[in-house]
Short mmCIF file of C-alpha atoms and ligand atoms in Angstrom, two decimals:
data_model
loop_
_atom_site.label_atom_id
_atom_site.label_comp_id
_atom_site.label_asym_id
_atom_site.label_seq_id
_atom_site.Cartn_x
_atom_site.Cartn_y
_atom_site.Cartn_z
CA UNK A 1 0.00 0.00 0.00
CA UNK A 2 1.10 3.45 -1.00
CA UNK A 3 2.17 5.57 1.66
CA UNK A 4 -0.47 7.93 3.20
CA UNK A 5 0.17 11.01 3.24
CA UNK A 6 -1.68 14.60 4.82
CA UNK A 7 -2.29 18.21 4.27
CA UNK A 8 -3.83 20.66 6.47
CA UNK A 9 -7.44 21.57 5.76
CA UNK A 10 -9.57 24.73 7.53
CA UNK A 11 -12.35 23.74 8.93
CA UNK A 12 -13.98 27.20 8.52
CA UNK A 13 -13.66 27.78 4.70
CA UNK A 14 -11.84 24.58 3.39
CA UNK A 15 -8.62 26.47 2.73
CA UNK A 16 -5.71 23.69 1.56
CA UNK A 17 -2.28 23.91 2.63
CA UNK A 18 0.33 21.49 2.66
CA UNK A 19 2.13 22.67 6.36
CA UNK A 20 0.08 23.65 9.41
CA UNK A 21 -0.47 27.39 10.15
CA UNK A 22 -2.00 29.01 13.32
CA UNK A 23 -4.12 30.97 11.33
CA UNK A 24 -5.79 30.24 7.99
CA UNK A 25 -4.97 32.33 5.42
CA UNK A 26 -8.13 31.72 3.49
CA UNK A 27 -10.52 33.22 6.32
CA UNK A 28 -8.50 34.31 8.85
CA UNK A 29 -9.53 32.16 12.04
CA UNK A 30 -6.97 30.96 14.31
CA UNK A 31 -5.95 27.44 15.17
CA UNK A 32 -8.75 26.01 12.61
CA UNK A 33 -6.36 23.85 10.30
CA UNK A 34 -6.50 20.38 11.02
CA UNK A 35 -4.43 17.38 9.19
CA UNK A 36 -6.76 15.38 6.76
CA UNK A 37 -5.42 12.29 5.12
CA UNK A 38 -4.81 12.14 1.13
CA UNK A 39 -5.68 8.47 0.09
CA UNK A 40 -4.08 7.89 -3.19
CA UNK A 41 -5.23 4.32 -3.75
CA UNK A 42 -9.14 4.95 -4.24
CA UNK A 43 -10.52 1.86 -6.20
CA UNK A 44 -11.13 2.79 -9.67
CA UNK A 45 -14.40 2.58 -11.58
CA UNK A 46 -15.40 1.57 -14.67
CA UNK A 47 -16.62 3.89 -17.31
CA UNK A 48 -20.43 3.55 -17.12
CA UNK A 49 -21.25 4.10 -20.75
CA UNK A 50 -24.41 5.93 -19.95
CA UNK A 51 -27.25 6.81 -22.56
CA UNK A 52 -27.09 10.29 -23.68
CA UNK A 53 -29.68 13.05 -24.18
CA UNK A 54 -29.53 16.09 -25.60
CA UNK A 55 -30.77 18.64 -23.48
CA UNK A 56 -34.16 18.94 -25.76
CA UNK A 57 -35.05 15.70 -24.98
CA UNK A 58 -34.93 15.74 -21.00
CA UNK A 59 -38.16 16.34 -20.05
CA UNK A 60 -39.26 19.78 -18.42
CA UNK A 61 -42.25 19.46 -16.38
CA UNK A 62 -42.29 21.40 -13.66
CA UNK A 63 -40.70 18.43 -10.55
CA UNK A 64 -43.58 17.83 -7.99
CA UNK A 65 -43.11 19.99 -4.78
CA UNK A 66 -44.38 18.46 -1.89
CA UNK A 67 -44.94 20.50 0.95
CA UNK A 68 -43.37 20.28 4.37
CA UNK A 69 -46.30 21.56 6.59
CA UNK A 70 -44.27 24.31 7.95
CA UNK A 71 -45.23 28.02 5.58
CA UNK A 72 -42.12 28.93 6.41
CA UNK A 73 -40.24 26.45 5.38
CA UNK A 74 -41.85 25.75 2.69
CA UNK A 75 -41.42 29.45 1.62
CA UNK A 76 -37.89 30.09 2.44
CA UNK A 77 -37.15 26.56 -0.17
CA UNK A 78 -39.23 28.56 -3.02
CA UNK A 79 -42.90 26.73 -2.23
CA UNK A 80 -41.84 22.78 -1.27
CA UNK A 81 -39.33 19.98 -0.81
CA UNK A 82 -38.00 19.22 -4.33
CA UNK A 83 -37.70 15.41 -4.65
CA UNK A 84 -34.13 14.22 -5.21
CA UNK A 85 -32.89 17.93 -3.23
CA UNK A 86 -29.88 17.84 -0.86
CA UNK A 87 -31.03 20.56 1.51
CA UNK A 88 -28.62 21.66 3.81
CA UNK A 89 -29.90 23.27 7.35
CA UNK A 90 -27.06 24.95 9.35
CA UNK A 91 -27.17 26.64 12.87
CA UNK A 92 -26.08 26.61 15.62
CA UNK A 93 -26.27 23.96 18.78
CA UNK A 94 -29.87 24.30 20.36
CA UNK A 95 -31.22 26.92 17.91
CA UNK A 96 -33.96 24.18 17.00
CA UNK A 97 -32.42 22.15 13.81
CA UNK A 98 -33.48 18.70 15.60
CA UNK A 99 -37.55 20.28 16.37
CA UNK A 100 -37.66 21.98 13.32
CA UNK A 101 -37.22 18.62 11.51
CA UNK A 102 -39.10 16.69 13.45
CA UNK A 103 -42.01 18.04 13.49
CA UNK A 104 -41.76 18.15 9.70
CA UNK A 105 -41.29 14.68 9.53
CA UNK A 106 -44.37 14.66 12.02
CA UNK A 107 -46.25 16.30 9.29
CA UNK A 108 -45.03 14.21 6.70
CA UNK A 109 -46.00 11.19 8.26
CA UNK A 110 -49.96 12.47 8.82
CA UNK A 111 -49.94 13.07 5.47
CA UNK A 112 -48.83 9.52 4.84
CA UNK A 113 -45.46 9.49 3.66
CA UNK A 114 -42.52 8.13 5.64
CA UNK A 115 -39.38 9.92 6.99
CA UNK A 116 -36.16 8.17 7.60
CA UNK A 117 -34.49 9.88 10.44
CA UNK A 118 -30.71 9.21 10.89
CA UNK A 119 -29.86 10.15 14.18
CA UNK A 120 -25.77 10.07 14.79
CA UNK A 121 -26.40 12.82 17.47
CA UNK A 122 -29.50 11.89 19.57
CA UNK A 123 -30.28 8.01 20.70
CA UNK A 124 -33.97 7.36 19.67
CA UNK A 125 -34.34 7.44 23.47
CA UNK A 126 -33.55 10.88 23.34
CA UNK A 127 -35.72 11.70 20.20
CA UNK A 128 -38.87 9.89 21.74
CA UNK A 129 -38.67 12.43 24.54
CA UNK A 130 -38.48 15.50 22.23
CA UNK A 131 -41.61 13.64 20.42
CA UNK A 132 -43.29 13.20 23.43
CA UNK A 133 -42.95 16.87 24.25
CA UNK A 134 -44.41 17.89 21.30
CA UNK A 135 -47.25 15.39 21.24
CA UNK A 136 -45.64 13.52 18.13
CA UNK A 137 -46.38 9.53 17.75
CA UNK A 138 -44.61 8.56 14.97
CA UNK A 139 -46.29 6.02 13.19
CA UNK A 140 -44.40 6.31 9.89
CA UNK A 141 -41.15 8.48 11.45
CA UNK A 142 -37.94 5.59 11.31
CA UNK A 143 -35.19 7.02 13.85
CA UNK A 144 -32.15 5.16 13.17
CA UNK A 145 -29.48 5.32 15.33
CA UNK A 146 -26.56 4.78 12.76
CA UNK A 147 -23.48 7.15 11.79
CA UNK A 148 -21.47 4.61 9.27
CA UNK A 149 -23.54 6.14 5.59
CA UNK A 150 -22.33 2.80 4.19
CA UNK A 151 -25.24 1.62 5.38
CA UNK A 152 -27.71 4.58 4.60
CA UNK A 153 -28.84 3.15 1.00
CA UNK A 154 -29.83 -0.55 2.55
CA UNK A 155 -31.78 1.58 5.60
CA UNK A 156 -33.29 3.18 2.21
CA UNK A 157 -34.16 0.17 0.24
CA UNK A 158 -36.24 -1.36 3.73
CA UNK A 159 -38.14 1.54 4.58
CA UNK A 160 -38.64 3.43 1.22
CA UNK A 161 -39.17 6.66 3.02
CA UNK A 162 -40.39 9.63 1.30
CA UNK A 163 -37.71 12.11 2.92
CA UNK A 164 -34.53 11.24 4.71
CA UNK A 165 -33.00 13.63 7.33
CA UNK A 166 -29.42 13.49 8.56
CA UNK A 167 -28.75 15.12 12.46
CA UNK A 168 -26.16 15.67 11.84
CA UNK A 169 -23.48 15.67 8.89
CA UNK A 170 -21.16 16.68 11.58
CA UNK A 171 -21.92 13.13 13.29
CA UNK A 172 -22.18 10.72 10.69
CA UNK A 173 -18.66 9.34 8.42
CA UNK A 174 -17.16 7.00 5.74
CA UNK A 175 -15.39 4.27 7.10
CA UNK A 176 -13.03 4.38 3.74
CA UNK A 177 -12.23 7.80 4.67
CA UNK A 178 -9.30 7.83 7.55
CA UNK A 179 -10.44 11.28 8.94
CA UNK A 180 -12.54 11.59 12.26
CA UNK A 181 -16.20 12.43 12.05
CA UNK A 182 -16.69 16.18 11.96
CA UNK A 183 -13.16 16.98 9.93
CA UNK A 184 -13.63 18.59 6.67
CA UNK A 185 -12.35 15.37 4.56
CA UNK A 186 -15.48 13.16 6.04
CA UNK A 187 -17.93 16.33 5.68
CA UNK A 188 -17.21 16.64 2.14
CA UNK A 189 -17.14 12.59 1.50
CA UNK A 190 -20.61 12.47 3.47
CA UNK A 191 -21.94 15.36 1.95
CA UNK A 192 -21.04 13.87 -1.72
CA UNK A 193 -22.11 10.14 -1.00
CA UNK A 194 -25.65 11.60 0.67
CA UNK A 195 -26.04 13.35 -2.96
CA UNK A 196 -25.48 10.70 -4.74
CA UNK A 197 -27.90 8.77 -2.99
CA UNK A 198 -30.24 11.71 -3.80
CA UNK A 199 -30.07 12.07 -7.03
CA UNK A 200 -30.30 8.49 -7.57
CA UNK A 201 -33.53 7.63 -5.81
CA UNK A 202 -34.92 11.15 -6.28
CA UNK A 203 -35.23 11.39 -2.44
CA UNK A 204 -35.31 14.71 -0.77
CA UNK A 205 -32.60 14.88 1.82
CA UNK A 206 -31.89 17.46 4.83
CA UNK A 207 -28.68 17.51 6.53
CA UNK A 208 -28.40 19.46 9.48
CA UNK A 209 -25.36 21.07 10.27
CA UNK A 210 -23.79 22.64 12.67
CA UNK A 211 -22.03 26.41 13.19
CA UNK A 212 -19.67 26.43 15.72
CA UNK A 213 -17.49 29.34 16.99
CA UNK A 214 -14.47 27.26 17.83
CA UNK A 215 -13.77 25.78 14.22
CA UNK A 216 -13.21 22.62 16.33
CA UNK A 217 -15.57 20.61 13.83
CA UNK A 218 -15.69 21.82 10.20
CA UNK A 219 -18.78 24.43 9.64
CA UNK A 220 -21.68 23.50 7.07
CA UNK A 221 -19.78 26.83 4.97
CA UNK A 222 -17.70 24.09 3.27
CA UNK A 223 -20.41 22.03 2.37
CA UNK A 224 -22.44 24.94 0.34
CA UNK A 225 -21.13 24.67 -3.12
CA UNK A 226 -22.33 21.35 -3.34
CA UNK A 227 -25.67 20.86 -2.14
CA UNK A 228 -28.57 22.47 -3.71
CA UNK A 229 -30.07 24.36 -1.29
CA UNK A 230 -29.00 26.45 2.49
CA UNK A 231 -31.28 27.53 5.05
CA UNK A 232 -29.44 29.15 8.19
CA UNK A 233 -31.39 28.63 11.01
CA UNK A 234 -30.70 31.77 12.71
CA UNK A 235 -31.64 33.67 16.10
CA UNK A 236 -31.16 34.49 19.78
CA UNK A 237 -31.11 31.89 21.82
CA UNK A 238 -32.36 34.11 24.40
CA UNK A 239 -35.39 35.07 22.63
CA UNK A 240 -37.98 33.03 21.26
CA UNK A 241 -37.87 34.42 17.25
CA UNK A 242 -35.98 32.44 14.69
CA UNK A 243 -35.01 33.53 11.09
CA UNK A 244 -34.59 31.01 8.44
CA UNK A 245 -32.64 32.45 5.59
CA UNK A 246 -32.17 30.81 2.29
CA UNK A 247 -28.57 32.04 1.16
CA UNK A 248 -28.39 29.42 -1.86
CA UNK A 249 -31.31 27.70 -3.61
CA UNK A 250 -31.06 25.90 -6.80
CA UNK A 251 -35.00 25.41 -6.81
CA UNK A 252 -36.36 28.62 -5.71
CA UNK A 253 -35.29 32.53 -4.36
CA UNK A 254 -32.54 32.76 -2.83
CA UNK A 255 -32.25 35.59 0.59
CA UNK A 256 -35.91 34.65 1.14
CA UNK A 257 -36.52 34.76 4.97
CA UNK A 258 -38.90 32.89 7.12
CA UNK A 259 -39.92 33.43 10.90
CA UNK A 260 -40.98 30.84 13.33
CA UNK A 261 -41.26 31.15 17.17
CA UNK A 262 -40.02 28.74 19.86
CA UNK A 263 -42.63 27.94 22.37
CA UNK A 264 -43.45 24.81 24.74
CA UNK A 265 -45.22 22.82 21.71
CA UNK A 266 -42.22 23.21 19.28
CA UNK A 267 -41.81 25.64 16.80
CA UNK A 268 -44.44 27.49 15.15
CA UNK A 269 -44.85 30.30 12.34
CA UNK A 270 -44.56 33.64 12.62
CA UNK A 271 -47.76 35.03 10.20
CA UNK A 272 -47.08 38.83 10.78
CA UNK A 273 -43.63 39.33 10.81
CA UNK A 274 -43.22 43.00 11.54
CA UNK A 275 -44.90 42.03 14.72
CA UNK A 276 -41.39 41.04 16.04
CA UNK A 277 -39.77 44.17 14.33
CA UNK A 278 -41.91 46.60 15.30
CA UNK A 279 -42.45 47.97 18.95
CA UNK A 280 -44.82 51.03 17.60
CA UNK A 281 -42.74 53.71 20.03
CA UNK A 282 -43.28 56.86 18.68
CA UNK A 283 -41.86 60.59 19.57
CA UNK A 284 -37.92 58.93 19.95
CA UNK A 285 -35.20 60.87 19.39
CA UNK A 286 -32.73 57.99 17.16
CA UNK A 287 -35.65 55.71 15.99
CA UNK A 288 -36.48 55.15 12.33
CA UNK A 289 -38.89 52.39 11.08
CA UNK A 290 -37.59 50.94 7.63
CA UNK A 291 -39.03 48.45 4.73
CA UNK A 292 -36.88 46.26 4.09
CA UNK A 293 -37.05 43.52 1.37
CA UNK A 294 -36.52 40.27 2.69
CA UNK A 295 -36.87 37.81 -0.55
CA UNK A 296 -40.44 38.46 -1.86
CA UNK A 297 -42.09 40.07 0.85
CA UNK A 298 -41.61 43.52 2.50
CA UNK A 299 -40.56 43.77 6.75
CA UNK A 300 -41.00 46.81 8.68
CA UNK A 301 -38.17 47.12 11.06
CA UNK A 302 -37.28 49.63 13.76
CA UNK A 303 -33.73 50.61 13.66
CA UNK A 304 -32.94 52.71 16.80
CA UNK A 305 -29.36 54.49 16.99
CA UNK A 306 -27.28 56.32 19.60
CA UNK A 307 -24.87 59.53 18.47
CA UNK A 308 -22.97 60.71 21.61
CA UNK A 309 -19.54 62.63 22.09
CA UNK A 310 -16.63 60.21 22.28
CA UNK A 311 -14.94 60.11 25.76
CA UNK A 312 -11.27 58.58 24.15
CA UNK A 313 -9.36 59.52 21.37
CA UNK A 314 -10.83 57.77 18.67
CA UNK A 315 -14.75 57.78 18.03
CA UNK A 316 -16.18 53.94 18.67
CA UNK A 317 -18.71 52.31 16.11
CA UNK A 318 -20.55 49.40 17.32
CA UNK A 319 -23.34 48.02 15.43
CA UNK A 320 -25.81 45.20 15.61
CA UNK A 321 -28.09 43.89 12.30
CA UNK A 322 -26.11 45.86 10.28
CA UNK A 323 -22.74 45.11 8.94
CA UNK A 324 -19.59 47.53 10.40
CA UNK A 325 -18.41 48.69 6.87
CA UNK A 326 -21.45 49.86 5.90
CA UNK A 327 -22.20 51.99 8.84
CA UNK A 328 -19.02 53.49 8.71
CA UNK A 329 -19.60 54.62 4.88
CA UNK A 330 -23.21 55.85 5.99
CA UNK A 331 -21.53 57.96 9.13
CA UNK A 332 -19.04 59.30 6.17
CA UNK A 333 -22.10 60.27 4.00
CA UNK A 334 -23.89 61.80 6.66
CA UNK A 335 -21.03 63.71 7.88
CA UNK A 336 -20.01 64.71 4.35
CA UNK A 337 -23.57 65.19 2.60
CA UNK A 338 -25.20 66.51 5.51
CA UNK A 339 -23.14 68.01 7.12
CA UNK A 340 -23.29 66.32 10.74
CA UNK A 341 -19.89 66.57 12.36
CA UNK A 342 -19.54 62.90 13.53
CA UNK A 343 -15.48 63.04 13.77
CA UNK A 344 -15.86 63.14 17.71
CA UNK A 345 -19.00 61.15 17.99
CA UNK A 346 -19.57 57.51 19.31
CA UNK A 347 -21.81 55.68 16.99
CA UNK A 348 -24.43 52.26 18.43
CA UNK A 349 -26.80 50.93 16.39
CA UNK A 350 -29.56 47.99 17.03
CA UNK A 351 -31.80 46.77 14.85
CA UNK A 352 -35.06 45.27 16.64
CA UNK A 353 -35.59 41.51 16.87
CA UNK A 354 -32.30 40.16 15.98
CA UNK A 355 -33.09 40.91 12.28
CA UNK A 356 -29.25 41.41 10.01
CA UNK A 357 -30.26 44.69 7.74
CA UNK A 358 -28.68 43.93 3.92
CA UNK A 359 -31.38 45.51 1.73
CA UNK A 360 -29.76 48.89 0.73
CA UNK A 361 -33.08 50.59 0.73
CA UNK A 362 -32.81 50.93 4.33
CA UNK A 363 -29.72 53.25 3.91
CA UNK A 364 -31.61 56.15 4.04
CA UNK A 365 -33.67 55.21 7.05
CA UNK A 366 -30.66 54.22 9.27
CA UNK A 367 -28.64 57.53 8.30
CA UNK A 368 -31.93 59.24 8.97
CA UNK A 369 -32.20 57.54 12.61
CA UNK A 370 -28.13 58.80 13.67
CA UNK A 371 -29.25 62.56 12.01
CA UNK A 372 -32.36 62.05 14.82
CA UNK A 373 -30.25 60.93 17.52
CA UNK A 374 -27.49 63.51 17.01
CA UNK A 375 -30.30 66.26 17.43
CA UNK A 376 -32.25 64.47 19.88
CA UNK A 377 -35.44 65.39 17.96
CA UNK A 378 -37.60 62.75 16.62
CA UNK A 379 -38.80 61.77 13.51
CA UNK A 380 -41.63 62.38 12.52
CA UNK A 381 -44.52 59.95 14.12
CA UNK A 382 -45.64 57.40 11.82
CA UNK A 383 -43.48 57.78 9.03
CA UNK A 384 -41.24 54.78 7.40
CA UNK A 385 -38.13 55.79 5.36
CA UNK A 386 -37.20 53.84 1.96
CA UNK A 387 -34.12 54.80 -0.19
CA UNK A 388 -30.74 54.13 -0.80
CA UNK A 389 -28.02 56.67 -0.33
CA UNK A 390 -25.39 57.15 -2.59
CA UNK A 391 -21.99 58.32 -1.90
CA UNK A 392 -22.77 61.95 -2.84
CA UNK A 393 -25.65 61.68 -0.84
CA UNK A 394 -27.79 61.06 -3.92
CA UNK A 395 -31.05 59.31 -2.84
CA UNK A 396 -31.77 56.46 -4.64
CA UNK A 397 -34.80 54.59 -6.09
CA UNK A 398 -35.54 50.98 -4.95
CA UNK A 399 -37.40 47.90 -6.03
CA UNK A 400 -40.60 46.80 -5.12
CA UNK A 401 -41.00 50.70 -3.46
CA UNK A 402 -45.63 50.15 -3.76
CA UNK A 403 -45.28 46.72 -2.12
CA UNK A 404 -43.15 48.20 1.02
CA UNK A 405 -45.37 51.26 1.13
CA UNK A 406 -48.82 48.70 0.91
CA UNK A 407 -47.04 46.89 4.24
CA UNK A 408 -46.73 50.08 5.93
CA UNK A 409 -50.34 51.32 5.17
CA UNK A 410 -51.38 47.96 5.80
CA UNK A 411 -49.55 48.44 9.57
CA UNK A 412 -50.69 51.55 10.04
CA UNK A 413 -48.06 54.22 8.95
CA UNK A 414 -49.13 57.33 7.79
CA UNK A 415 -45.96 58.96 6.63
CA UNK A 416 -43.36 57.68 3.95
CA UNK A 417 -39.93 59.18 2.99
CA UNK A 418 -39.52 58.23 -0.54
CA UNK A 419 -36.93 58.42 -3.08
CA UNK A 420 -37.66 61.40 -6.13
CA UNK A 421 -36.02 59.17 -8.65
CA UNK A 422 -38.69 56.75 -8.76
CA UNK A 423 -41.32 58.01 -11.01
CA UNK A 424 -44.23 59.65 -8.78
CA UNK A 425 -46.94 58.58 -10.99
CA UNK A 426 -46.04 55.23 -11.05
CA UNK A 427 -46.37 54.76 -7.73
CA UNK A 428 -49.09 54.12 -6.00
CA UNK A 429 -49.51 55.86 -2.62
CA UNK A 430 -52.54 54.19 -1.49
CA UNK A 431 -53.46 56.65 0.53
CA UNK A 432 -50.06 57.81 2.50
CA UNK A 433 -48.20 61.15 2.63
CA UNK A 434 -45.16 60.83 0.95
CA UNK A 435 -42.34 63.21 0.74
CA UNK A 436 -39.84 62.47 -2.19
CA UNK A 437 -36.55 63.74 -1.89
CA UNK A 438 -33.34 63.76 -3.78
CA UNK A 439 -30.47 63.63 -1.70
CA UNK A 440 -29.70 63.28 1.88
CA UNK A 441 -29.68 67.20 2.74
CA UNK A 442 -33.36 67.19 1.64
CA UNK A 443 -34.48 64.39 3.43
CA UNK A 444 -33.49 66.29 6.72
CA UNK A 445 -34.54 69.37 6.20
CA UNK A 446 -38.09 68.10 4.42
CA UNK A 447 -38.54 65.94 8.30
CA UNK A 448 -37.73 69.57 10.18
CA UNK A 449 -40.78 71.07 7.82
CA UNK A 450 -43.25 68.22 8.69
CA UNK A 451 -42.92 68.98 12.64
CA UNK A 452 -39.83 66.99 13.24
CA UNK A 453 -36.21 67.44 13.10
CA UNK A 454 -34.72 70.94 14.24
CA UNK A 455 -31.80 72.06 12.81
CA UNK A 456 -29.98 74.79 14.17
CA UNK A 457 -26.41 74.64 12.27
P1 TYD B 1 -32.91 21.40 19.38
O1 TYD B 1 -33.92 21.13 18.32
O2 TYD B 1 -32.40 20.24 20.14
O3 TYD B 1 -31.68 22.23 18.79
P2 TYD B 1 -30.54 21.80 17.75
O4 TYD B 1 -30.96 20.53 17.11
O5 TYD B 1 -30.48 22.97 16.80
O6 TYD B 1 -29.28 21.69 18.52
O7 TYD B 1 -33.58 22.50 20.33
C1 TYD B 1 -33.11 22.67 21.57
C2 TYD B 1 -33.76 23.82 22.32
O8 TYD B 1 -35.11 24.05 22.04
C3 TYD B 1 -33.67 23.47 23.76
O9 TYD B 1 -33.00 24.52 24.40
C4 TYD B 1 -35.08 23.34 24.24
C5 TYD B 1 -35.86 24.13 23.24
N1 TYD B 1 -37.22 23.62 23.01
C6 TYD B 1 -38.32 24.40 23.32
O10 TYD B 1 -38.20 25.53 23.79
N2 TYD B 1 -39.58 23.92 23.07
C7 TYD B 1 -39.79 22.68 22.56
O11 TYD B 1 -40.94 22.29 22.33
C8 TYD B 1 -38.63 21.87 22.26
C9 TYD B 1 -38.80 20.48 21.72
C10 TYD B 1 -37.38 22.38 22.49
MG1 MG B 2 -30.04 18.65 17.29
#
């Protein structure tokens, strides 16, 4: 037998390197390489000598969906489980991966289907308990408690389930493969054999996966470029919301969002989302409610923000839900464009229920929330602000601008700051005061004119 031989692998972002470095230079993280085993004598396979189609004879009807019994869900994977899909669920430990799943397997199994459920984490005693919790019997639910995935296609062939679920890839391994469960080598492996099984019985599949701070086990971020869908299972463990975000979907819109709450009974969905984004305070000095676009469906979502003097040298800028570089180009425009000197100011900024603000039509309403907290003067009551800002302090238009003004009517807004750019006759108001503006400038002296913001320099 050929001599083995290793490399170092991150277990973060599956950067490669041949000698073992404290930190990874692919994503930075400390002490996350670990020493994977190259097997050079893999058995080799026979050319299959497949028939071939052309592409216009592989048929295009539209693959049956079937849905999960969770809206959600079901929403954030563009409408159903696709048959023969490798979804990939990632989160962290005791965010809800294991309910979640279960109880979808639950619903699977009144609707008559059968779920195999391969359990390398949890012993079925375990899993019963859970059940029993949420009132789950499990007529047609198969827990297996298995990690070797030599064995997953034979567990296959008896049951003939109609889904399969994996807790977790992090738990289960190739024998072939000389790496411990959890390393990247045996993620990968698992994560390729699982799809193969897929695609060849046209099974859905879910692995669950887990994020972990350390990098002690290898994150599900290696395992994205080859499954065909992610859903982060996201949220506080201290609160009871939880986001599911689609970041890849090869079936459906990706960045769509879904929102379910942890109670006693399980999990269970969120129907009114701004419900968790909203706290309706008015007459705030720092608070700005903004639409965001989340997929294809508007959110309302407070955004409150603190300006005060810096005590040390250099002014600090902390920010939760919205990502550090953009704040700091915001502070730049606002400091620039309108003329707020925020060279000597400290800069905090929270965005309600956990929520992680990317749409860039909530530029305007965060800048517009500092501007109100540096004057300690409200906004407004009632008003949302949509637009992005450009880097001249340009205001621009945004998509789907009626749809995030019809959720704001709809929640009882009266007031909406509005990009000019957007043609004003196209839109339709239904019904609220808007006030288009241009640029940045405008937007806060137009708030000063409707009985908020004073501006005395
Ligand atoms: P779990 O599904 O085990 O998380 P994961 O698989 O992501 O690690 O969820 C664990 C947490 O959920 C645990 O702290 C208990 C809580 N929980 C509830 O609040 N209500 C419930 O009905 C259940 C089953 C769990
Ligand atoms: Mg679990």
């Amino acid at each position: 037998m050929a001599k083995e031989k290793s490399y170092f692998c991150c277990s973060e972002c599956g950067y490669q390197s041949p000698k073992q470095m404290g930190r990874c230079p692919g994503c930075n993280n400390w002490n996350t390489l670990t020493e994977e085993l190259i097997r050079p004598d893999r058995p080799k396979v026979a050319f299959p000598g497949r028939e071939l189609r052309a592409l216009i004879d592989v048929s295009g009807e539209e693959t049956m969906r079937f849905q999960s019994g969770n809206y959600e869900l079901d929403r954030v994977l563009g409408g159903g489980i696709v048959p023969g899909s490798l979804i990939l669920l990632g989160g962290e430990p005791g965010i809800g991966k294991s309910t979640l799943l279960l109880q979808i397997a639950d619903y699977l199994d009144k609707a008559g289907k059968k779920v195999l459920y391969l359990s390398g984490e949890e012993s079925s005693r375990q899993i019963k308990m859970r059940a029993d919790r949420l009132g789950i019997d499990g007529r047609n639910i198969y827990i297996i408690n298995e990690a070797n995935l030599d064995f997953l296609a034979g567990y296959i062939d008896q049951i003939k389930p109609d889904l399969v679920i994996v807790d977790s890839i992090q738990t289960v391994y190739i024998p072939e493969i000389g790496s411990i469960p959890g390393s990247v080598a045996q993620l990968r492996e698992s994560a390729a054999r699982v799809m193969e099984i897929a695609k060849k019985t046209d099974l859905p599949f879910v692995l669950i996966g887990h994020v972990t701070k350390e990098g002690a086990i290898a994150g599900p971020k290696v395992l994205e470029h080859l499954v065909d869908t992610v859903i982060y299972f996201e949220g506080d463990t201290n609160n009871f919301y939880r986001i599911l975000r689609t970041v890849k979907n090869r079936f459906g819109p990706a960045n769509e969002m879904g929102i379910l709450e942890m109670s006693g009974q399980g999990l269970i969905e969120v129907d009114n989302p701004s419900r968790i984004f909203l706290r309706h305070r008015h007459g705030l000095p720092g608070l700005a409610v903004v639409a965001s676009f989340e997929g294809t469906r508007p959110i309302l979502v407070e955004v409150e923000a603190l300006v005060v003097p810096s005590v040390i040298g250099y002014p600090r800028r902390m920010a939760s839900g919205i990502e550090g570089n953009r704040l700091s180009l915001l502070v730049a425009v606002l400091e620039k464009r309108g003329g707020l000197s925020m060279g000597n100011k400290d800069v905090y900024i929270k965005v309600a229920g956990g929520a992680s603000l990317k749409d860039p039509a909530t530029d305007l309403g965060v800048a517009l929330a500092m501007a109100s907290s540096f004057y300690d003067t409200p906004l407004p009551s009632g008003s949302i602000v949509v637009g992005e800002l450009g880097l001249s302090g340009e205001v621009r238009s945004v998509s789907n601008l009626t749809l995030r003004l019809k959720e704001a009517k709809k929640l009882g807004f009266v007031r909406a700051l509005i990009p000019n750019e957007t043609g004003q006759e196209a839109v339709n108001t239904l019904g609220l005061e808007v006030i288009p503006v241009d640029t940045l400038a405008e937007a806060l002296i137009k708030n000063r004119h409707n009985g908020g913001m004073h501006f005395e320099g």
